[in-house]
Amino acid sequence: MEAIREVETYLAQARDALLEELKELLSIPSVSALSEHRGDVRRAAEWIAEKLRSAGFEHVELMETGGHPLVYGDWLHADGKPTVLVYGHYDVQPVDPLELWESPPFSPTVRGNKLYARGASDDKGPTFLHIAVLTAMLKVHGRLPVNVKFCIEGEEEVGSAHLHSFLERTRDKFQADLVLISDTTLVGPNQPAVVYGLRGLAAAQIDVRTAASDLHSGLYGGAVPNAAQAVAQIVASFHRPDGTVAVEGFYDRVRPLTEAEREEFAKLGHDEDELKRSLDLADLWGEPGYTALERMCARPTLEVNGIWGGFQGEGTKTVIPCEAHVKITCRLVPDQDPQEILDLVERHVQKHAPKGARVTFVRQDGGKPYVAPYDHPALQLAAQAYEHAYGQKAVFTRMGGSIPVVETFSTLLHIPIVMMGFSLNDENFHAPNEHFSLDNFDKGLRTLTYYYHQLPAAMDGH
């Protein structure tokens, strides 16, 4: 514990300097989705690479992926100790609508013990915590208690478009004993959570066509099919009145929640009435037999994300639309496969398409779900590390969202993935006024210091 205290003391004394370094990184507009920021994205990668080099990491390079570069670096001198692959991303979301920002998105500003900037919470801030802690260990002790490799990418916000194929080609370089990721959230301001599962994703667009053009409703009404009505009928067929998905075979491969998992969800004390109030909802909705939290985190869904067709303008236009469209996504759980689910949904759509509707089913993004064995010592140590810093026992939970790279790492490297986040759900990532709690900045440094130091003992013999 003395080694941990020495590093924590160093980090506390260097806190202001560390914040200034993070502000430097946050000031780089590394928006991966916009071509005009391509140079800025590379500049952020170079900034991180230089930080790793100056800290004493070796083999630091910008690896070309076919898109934005990936930052690699390593320190591999802890003989006989575990190797940790640290994953993060330095790219950020676009900032629109700009007028809703209270301070410029790339001029990092502290207000009320929160650091405001695009990327502060997702994911530059949490990624920087790892760099800061490992750098401090090298400065204080001249070595690390574990071996470390960095994989910090620049395309997470555009779906990690090139990462899977890149890692397939280079997997030997990234082989490790576990992956450590800080791109998830805490349950609350002082309630740490070890995320051991993520839902997968399957997405599609359904295009419906009827006549060659829109038709006059007075001349043709009652005799020809209506594309907007056809889409509405298809959408209505997706769910039963009780909220379950009506697609045949949709639940066939769903791995049931264990009693232990349901007990962990119950410990979170989720208030469904408060959820309704906070979202201004008259009522909740969804699959019966599960709590709202279980449905949001650990049960599969089919959601309509957008629906359009026909006349949208002011007033009335007496027209029968000849085309209409709907976008859907399914959140998936183990052991559902995205392509199999899309097969089932496409079959359902074709079966329920009304007479006269020509349907095209266009497959889009997908990613497999992931669940780790949360009794693994690397995950159990994460809970202990949180408790060390927060003074609060961590809970184990699944997250309703998807991080496609997690399943990629699991499939290619066959090692456990430990997800230790420090962000909060209300920190406006992907929205104006994104921010990062400086309380979690400080506690995150302590959490990771404990984790890296204690990992060799936790993994001994595993």
mmCIF file of N, CA, C and O in Angstrom, residues 290-343:
data_model
loop_
_atom_site.group_PDB
_atom_site.id
_atom_site.type_symbol
_atom_site.label_atom_id
_atom_site.label_comp_id
_atom_site.label_asym_id
_atom_site.label_seq_id
_atom_site.Cartn_x
_atom_site.Cartn_y
_atom_site.Cartn_z
ATOM 1 N N TYR A 290 -40.141 -8.075 -16.097
ATOM 2 C CA TYR A 290 -38.812 -7.525 -15.811
ATOM 3 C C TYR A 290 -38.957 -6.094 -15.339
ATOM 4 O O TYR A 290 -39.883 -5.377 -15.727
ATOM 5 N N THR A 291 -38.030 -5.658 -14.500
ATOM 6 C CA THR A 291 -38.016 -4.258 -14.092
ATOM 7 C C THR A 291 -37.572 -3.390 -15.265
ATOM 8 O O THR A 291 -36.993 -3.878 -16.246
ATOM 9 N N ALA A 292 -37.841 -2.103 -15.165
ATOM 10 C CA ALA A 292 -37.411 -1.184 -16.221
ATOM 11 C C ALA A 292 -35.898 -1.229 -16.389
ATOM 12 O O ALA A 292 -35.391 -1.189 -17.518
ATOM 13 N N LEU A 293 -35.167 -1.322 -15.278
ATOM 14 C CA LEU A 293 -33.708 -1.358 -15.360
ATOM 15 C C LEU A 293 -33.232 -2.616 -16.080
ATOM 16 O O LEU A 293 -32.321 -2.566 -16.910
ATOM 17 N N GLU A 294 -33.845 -3.744 -15.787
ATOM 18 C CA GLU A 294 -33.489 -4.983 -16.485
ATOM 19 C C GLU A 294 -33.803 -4.875 -17.968
ATOM 20 O O GLU A 294 -33.024 -5.324 -18.814
ATOM 21 N N ARG A 295 -34.937 -4.271 -18.295
ATOM 22 C CA ARG A 295 -35.299 -4.123 -19.707
ATOM 23 C C ARG A 295 -34.331 -3.187 -20.424
ATOM 24 O O ARG A 295 -34.006 -3.391 -21.596
ATOM 25 N N MET A 296 -33.867 -2.156 -19.724
ATOM 26 C CA MET A 296 -32.979 -1.178 -20.360
ATOM 27 C C MET A 296 -31.559 -1.693 -20.525
ATOM 28 O O MET A 296 -30.824 -1.225 -21.389
ATOM 29 N N CYS A 297 -31.166 -2.633 -19.687
ATOM 30 C CA CYS A 297 -29.765 -3.055 -19.670
ATOM 31 C C CYS A 297 -29.526 -4.475 -20.160
ATOM 32 O O CYS A 297 -28.443 -4.761 -20.686
ATOM 33 N N ALA A 298 -30.502 -5.370 -19.978
ATOM 34 C CA ALA A 298 -30.180 -6.788 -20.139
ATOM 35 C C ALA A 298 -31.232 -7.590 -20.888
ATOM 36 O O ALA A 298 -31.168 -8.818 -20.896
ATOM 37 N N ARG A 299 -32.203 -6.931 -21.498
ATOM 38 C CA ARG A 299 -33.189 -7.635 -22.309
ATOM 39 C C ARG A 299 -33.148 -7.061 -23.732
ATOM 40 O O ARG A 299 -32.796 -5.902 -23.932
ATOM 41 N N PRO A 300 -33.520 -7.873 -24.733
ATOM 42 C CA PRO A 300 -33.459 -7.403 -26.118
ATOM 43 C C PRO A 300 -34.643 -6.504 -26.468
ATOM 44 O O PRO A 300 -35.710 -6.603 -25.849
ATOM 45 N N THR A 301 -34.436 -5.647 -27.452
ATOM 46 C CA THR A 301 -35.488 -4.715 -27.857
ATOM 47 C C THR A 301 -35.550 -4.604 -29.377
ATOM 48 O O THR A 301 -34.601 -4.959 -30.084
ATOM 49 N N LEU A 302 -36.664 -4.100 -29.862
ATOM 50 C CA LEU A 302 -36.801 -3.666 -31.249
ATOM 51 C C LEU A 302 -37.434 -2.285 -31.195
ATOM 52 O O LEU A 302 -38.564 -2.133 -30.712
ATOM 53 N N GLU A 303 -36.687 -1.283 -31.656
ATOM 54 C CA GLU A 303 -37.144 0.104 -31.560
ATOM 55 C C GLU A 303 -37.275 0.743 -32.932
ATOM 56 O O GLU A 303 -36.449 0.506 -33.825
ATOM 57 N N VAL A 304 -38.287 1.568 -33.096
ATOM 58 C CA VAL A 304 -38.440 2.401 -34.296
ATOM 59 C C VAL A 304 -37.694 3.709 -34.039
ATOM 60 O O VAL A 304 -38.011 4.442 -33.100
ATOM 61 N N ASN A 305 -36.699 3.997 -34.856
ATOM 62 C CA ASN A 305 -35.875 5.199 -34.664
ATOM 63 C C ASN A 305 -36.327 6.388 -35.500
ATOM 64 O O ASN A 305 -35.998 7.535 -35.194
ATOM 65 N N GLY A 306 -37.041 6.105 -36.578
ATOM 66 C CA GLY A 306 -37.513 7.188 -37.431
ATOM 67 C C GLY A 306 -38.484 6.640 -38.459
ATOM 68 O O GLY A 306 -38.339 5.505 -38.923
ATOM 69 N N ILE A 307 -39.486 7.436 -38.801
ATOM 70 C CA ILE A 307 -40.491 7.007 -39.774
ATOM 71 C C ILE A 307 -40.919 8.227 -40.581
ATOM 72 O O ILE A 307 -41.158 9.295 -40.022
ATOM 73 N N TRP A 308 -40.941 8.081 -41.897
ATOM 74 C CA TRP A 308 -41.291 9.232 -42.728
ATOM 75 C C TRP A 308 -41.896 8.789 -44.055
ATOM 76 O O TRP A 308 -41.725 7.668 -44.488
ATOM 77 N N GLY A 309 -42.619 9.734 -44.696
ATOM 78 C CA GLY A 309 -43.250 9.481 -45.978
ATOM 79 C C GLY A 309 -44.431 10.404 -46.172
ATOM 80 O O GLY A 309 -45.056 10.852 -45.209
ATOM 81 N N GLY A 310 -44.721 10.724 -47.415
ATOM 82 C CA GLY A 310 -45.870 11.564 -47.707
ATOM 83 C C GLY A 310 -45.641 13.029 -47.430
ATOM 84 O O GLY A 310 -44.528 13.495 -47.198
ATOM 85 N N PHE A 311 -46.702 13.783 -47.400
ATOM 86 C CA PHE A 311 -46.643 15.241 -47.262
ATOM 87 C C PHE A 311 -46.327 15.650 -45.829
ATOM 88 O O PHE A 311 -46.959 15.166 -44.882
ATOM 89 N N GLN A 312 -45.341 16.542 -45.663
ATOM 90 C CA GLN A 312 -44.916 16.968 -44.327
ATOM 91 C C GLN A 312 -45.129 18.462 -44.090
ATOM 92 O O GLN A 312 -44.861 18.963 -43.002
ATOM 93 N N GLY A 313 -45.568 19.186 -45.088
ATOM 94 C CA GLY A 313 -45.611 20.645 -44.973
ATOM 95 C C GLY A 313 -46.828 21.170 -44.249
ATOM 96 O O GLY A 313 -47.673 20.424 -43.743
ATOM 97 N N GLU A 314 -46.931 22.498 -44.220
ATOM 98 C CA GLU A 314 -48.033 23.166 -43.547
ATOM 99 C C GLU A 314 -49.333 22.966 -44.334
ATOM 100 O O GLU A 314 -49.336 22.934 -45.565
ATOM 101 N N GLY A 315 -50.419 22.832 -43.610
ATOM 102 C CA GLY A 315 -51.706 22.695 -44.272
ATOM 103 C C GLY A 315 -51.970 21.281 -44.754
ATOM 104 O O GLY A 315 -51.444 20.312 -44.224
ATOM 105 N N THR A 316 -52.771 21.180 -45.797
ATOM 106 C CA THR A 316 -53.217 19.880 -46.295
ATOM 107 C C THR A 316 -52.809 19.699 -47.747
ATOM 108 O O THR A 316 -52.880 20.632 -48.550
ATOM 109 N N LYS A 317 -52.414 18.491 -48.057
ATOM 110 C CA LYS A 317 -52.171 18.106 -49.446
ATOM 111 C C LYS A 317 -52.850 16.754 -49.638
ATOM 112 O O LYS A 317 -52.453 15.761 -49.030
ATOM 113 N N THR A 318 -53.845 16.706 -50.461
ATOM 114 C CA THR A 318 -54.651 15.494 -50.618
ATOM 115 C C THR A 318 -53.938 14.508 -51.536
ATOM 116 O O THR A 318 -54.224 14.401 -52.726
ATOM 117 N N VAL A 319 -53.025 13.770 -50.933
ATOM 118 C CA VAL A 319 -52.156 12.906 -51.705
ATOM 119 C C VAL A 319 -52.103 11.514 -51.064
ATOM 120 O O VAL A 319 -52.253 11.367 -49.850
ATOM 121 N N ILE A 320 -51.915 10.508 -51.875
ATOM 122 C CA ILE A 320 -51.657 9.147 -51.402
ATOM 123 C C ILE A 320 -50.168 8.870 -51.650
ATOM 124 O O ILE A 320 -49.753 8.780 -52.809
ATOM 125 N N PRO A 321 -49.355 8.785 -50.603
ATOM 126 C CA PRO A 321 -47.907 8.618 -50.798
ATOM 127 C C PRO A 321 -47.583 7.310 -51.515
ATOM 128 O O PRO A 321 -48.186 6.271 -51.236
ATOM 129 N N CYS A 322 -46.592 7.410 -52.413
ATOM 130 C CA CYS A 322 -46.151 6.201 -53.109
ATOM 131 C C CYS A 322 -44.946 5.560 -52.443
ATOM 132 O O CYS A 322 -44.544 4.456 -52.814
ATOM 133 N N GLU A 323 -44.329 6.251 -51.486
ATOM 134 C CA GLU A 323 -43.206 5.661 -50.778
ATOM 135 C C GLU A 323 -43.186 6.125 -49.333
ATOM 136 O O GLU A 323 -43.643 7.237 -49.008
ATOM 137 N N ALA A 324 -42.662 5.273 -48.469
ATOM 138 C CA ALA A 324 -42.499 5.596 -47.048
ATOM 139 C C ALA A 324 -41.380 4.727 -46.498
ATOM 140 O O ALA A 324 -41.011 3.703 -47.093
ATOM 141 N N HIS A 325 -40.840 5.149 -45.358
ATOM 142 C CA HIS A 325 -39.624 4.520 -44.846
ATOM 143 C C HIS A 325 -39.655 4.470 -43.321
ATOM 144 O O HIS A 325 -40.282 5.297 -42.664
ATOM 145 N N VAL A 326 -38.924 3.510 -42.782
ATOM 146 C CA VAL A 326 -38.763 3.430 -41.334
ATOM 147 C C VAL A 326 -37.368 2.892 -41.038
ATOM 148 O O VAL A 326 -36.860 2.014 -41.737
ATOM 149 N N LYS A 327 -36.733 3.466 -40.012
ATOM 150 C CA LYS A 327 -35.450 2.967 -39.522
ATOM 151 C C LYS A 327 -35.687 2.271 -38.189
ATOM 152 O O LYS A 327 -36.400 2.794 -37.322
ATOM 153 N N ILE A 328 -35.066 1.099 -38.023
ATOM 154 C CA ILE A 328 -35.213 0.356 -36.785
ATOM 155 C C ILE A 328 -33.839 -0.073 -36.268
ATOM 156 O O ILE A 328 -32.888 -0.207 -37.037
ATOM 157 N N THR A 329 -33.755 -0.262 -34.966
ATOM 158 C CA THR A 329 -32.591 -0.909 -34.356
ATOM 159 C C THR A 329 -33.070 -1.923 -33.329
ATOM 160 O O THR A 329 -34.102 -1.729 -32.683
ATOM 161 N N CYS A 330 -32.318 -2.984 -33.210
ATOM 162 C CA CYS A 330 -32.552 -3.983 -32.168
ATOM 163 C C CYS A 330 -31.344 -3.988 -31.246
ATOM 164 O O CYS A 330 -30.208 -4.093 -31.713
ATOM 165 N N ARG A 331 -31.584 -3.853 -29.958
ATOM 166 C CA ARG A 331 -30.529 -4.064 -28.968
ATOM 167 C C ARG A 331 -30.571 -5.537 -28.571
ATOM 168 O O ARG A 331 -31.648 -6.070 -28.250
ATOM 169 N N LEU A 332 -29.413 -6.181 -28.596
ATOM 170 C CA LEU A 332 -29.346 -7.628 -28.465
ATOM 171 C C LEU A 332 -28.587 -8.050 -27.218
ATOM 172 O O LEU A 332 -27.734 -7.311 -26.722
ATOM 173 N N VAL A 333 -28.897 -9.228 -26.744
ATOM 174 C CA VAL A 333 -28.239 -9.773 -25.554
ATOM 175 C C VAL A 333 -27.666 -11.146 -25.903
ATOM 176 O O VAL A 333 -28.022 -11.739 -26.920
ATOM 177 N N PRO A 334 -26.762 -11.664 -25.073
ATOM 178 C CA PRO A 334 -26.250 -13.012 -25.342
ATOM 179 C C PRO A 334 -27.424 -14.009 -25.367
ATOM 180 O O PRO A 334 -28.299 -13.928 -24.524
ATOM 181 N N ASP A 335 -27.492 -14.889 -26.328
ATOM 182 C CA ASP A 335 -26.574 -15.286 -27.362
ATOM 183 C C ASP A 335 -27.164 -14.945 -28.729
ATOM 184 O O ASP A 335 -27.105 -15.748 -29.658
ATOM 185 N N GLN A 336 -27.749 -13.781 -28.854
ATOM 186 C CA GLN A 336 -28.354 -13.370 -30.122
ATOM 187 C C GLN A 336 -27.273 -12.927 -31.103
ATOM 188 O O GLN A 336 -26.294 -12.288 -30.718
ATOM 189 N N ASP A 337 -27.479 -13.260 -32.374
ATOM 190 C CA ASP A 337 -26.552 -12.875 -33.431
ATOM 191 C C ASP A 337 -27.210 -11.811 -34.306
ATOM 192 O O ASP A 337 -28.350 -11.985 -34.754
ATOM 193 N N PRO A 338 -26.530 -10.696 -34.574
ATOM 194 C CA PRO A 338 -27.149 -9.609 -35.341
ATOM 195 C C PRO A 338 -27.691 -10.031 -36.694
ATOM 196 O O PRO A 338 -28.809 -9.644 -37.071
ATOM 197 N N GLN A 339 -26.930 -10.829 -37.438
ATOM 198 C CA GLN A 339 -27.391 -11.214 -38.772
ATOM 199 C C GLN A 339 -28.598 -12.146 -38.689
ATOM 200 O O GLN A 339 -29.524 -12.058 -39.506
ATOM 201 N N GLU A 340 -28.591 -13.046 -37.725
ATOM 202 C CA GLU A 340 -29.739 -13.934 -37.571
ATOM 203 C C GLU A 340 -30.994 -13.147 -37.193
ATOM 204 O O GLU A 340 -32.094 -13.411 -37.700
ATOM 205 N N ILE A 341 -30.829 -12.171 -36.317
ATOM 206 C CA ILE A 341 -31.970 -11.339 -35.926
ATOM 207 C C ILE A 341 -32.496 -10.557 -37.128
ATOM 208 O O ILE A 341 -33.716 -10.456 -37.342
ATOM 209 N N LEU A 342 -31.604 -10.003 -37.945
ATOM 210 C CA LEU A 342 -32.056 -9.289 -39.134
ATOM 211 C C LEU A 342 -32.760 -10.220 -40.109
ATOM 212 O O LEU A 342 -33.719 -9.819 -40.779
ATOM 213 N N ASP A 343 -32.294 -11.467 -40.206
ATOM 214 C CA ASP A 343 -32.996 -12.456 -41.032
ATOM 215 C C ASP A 343 -34.436 -12.626 -40.545
ATOM 216 O O ASP A 343 -35.385 -12.646 -41.345
#
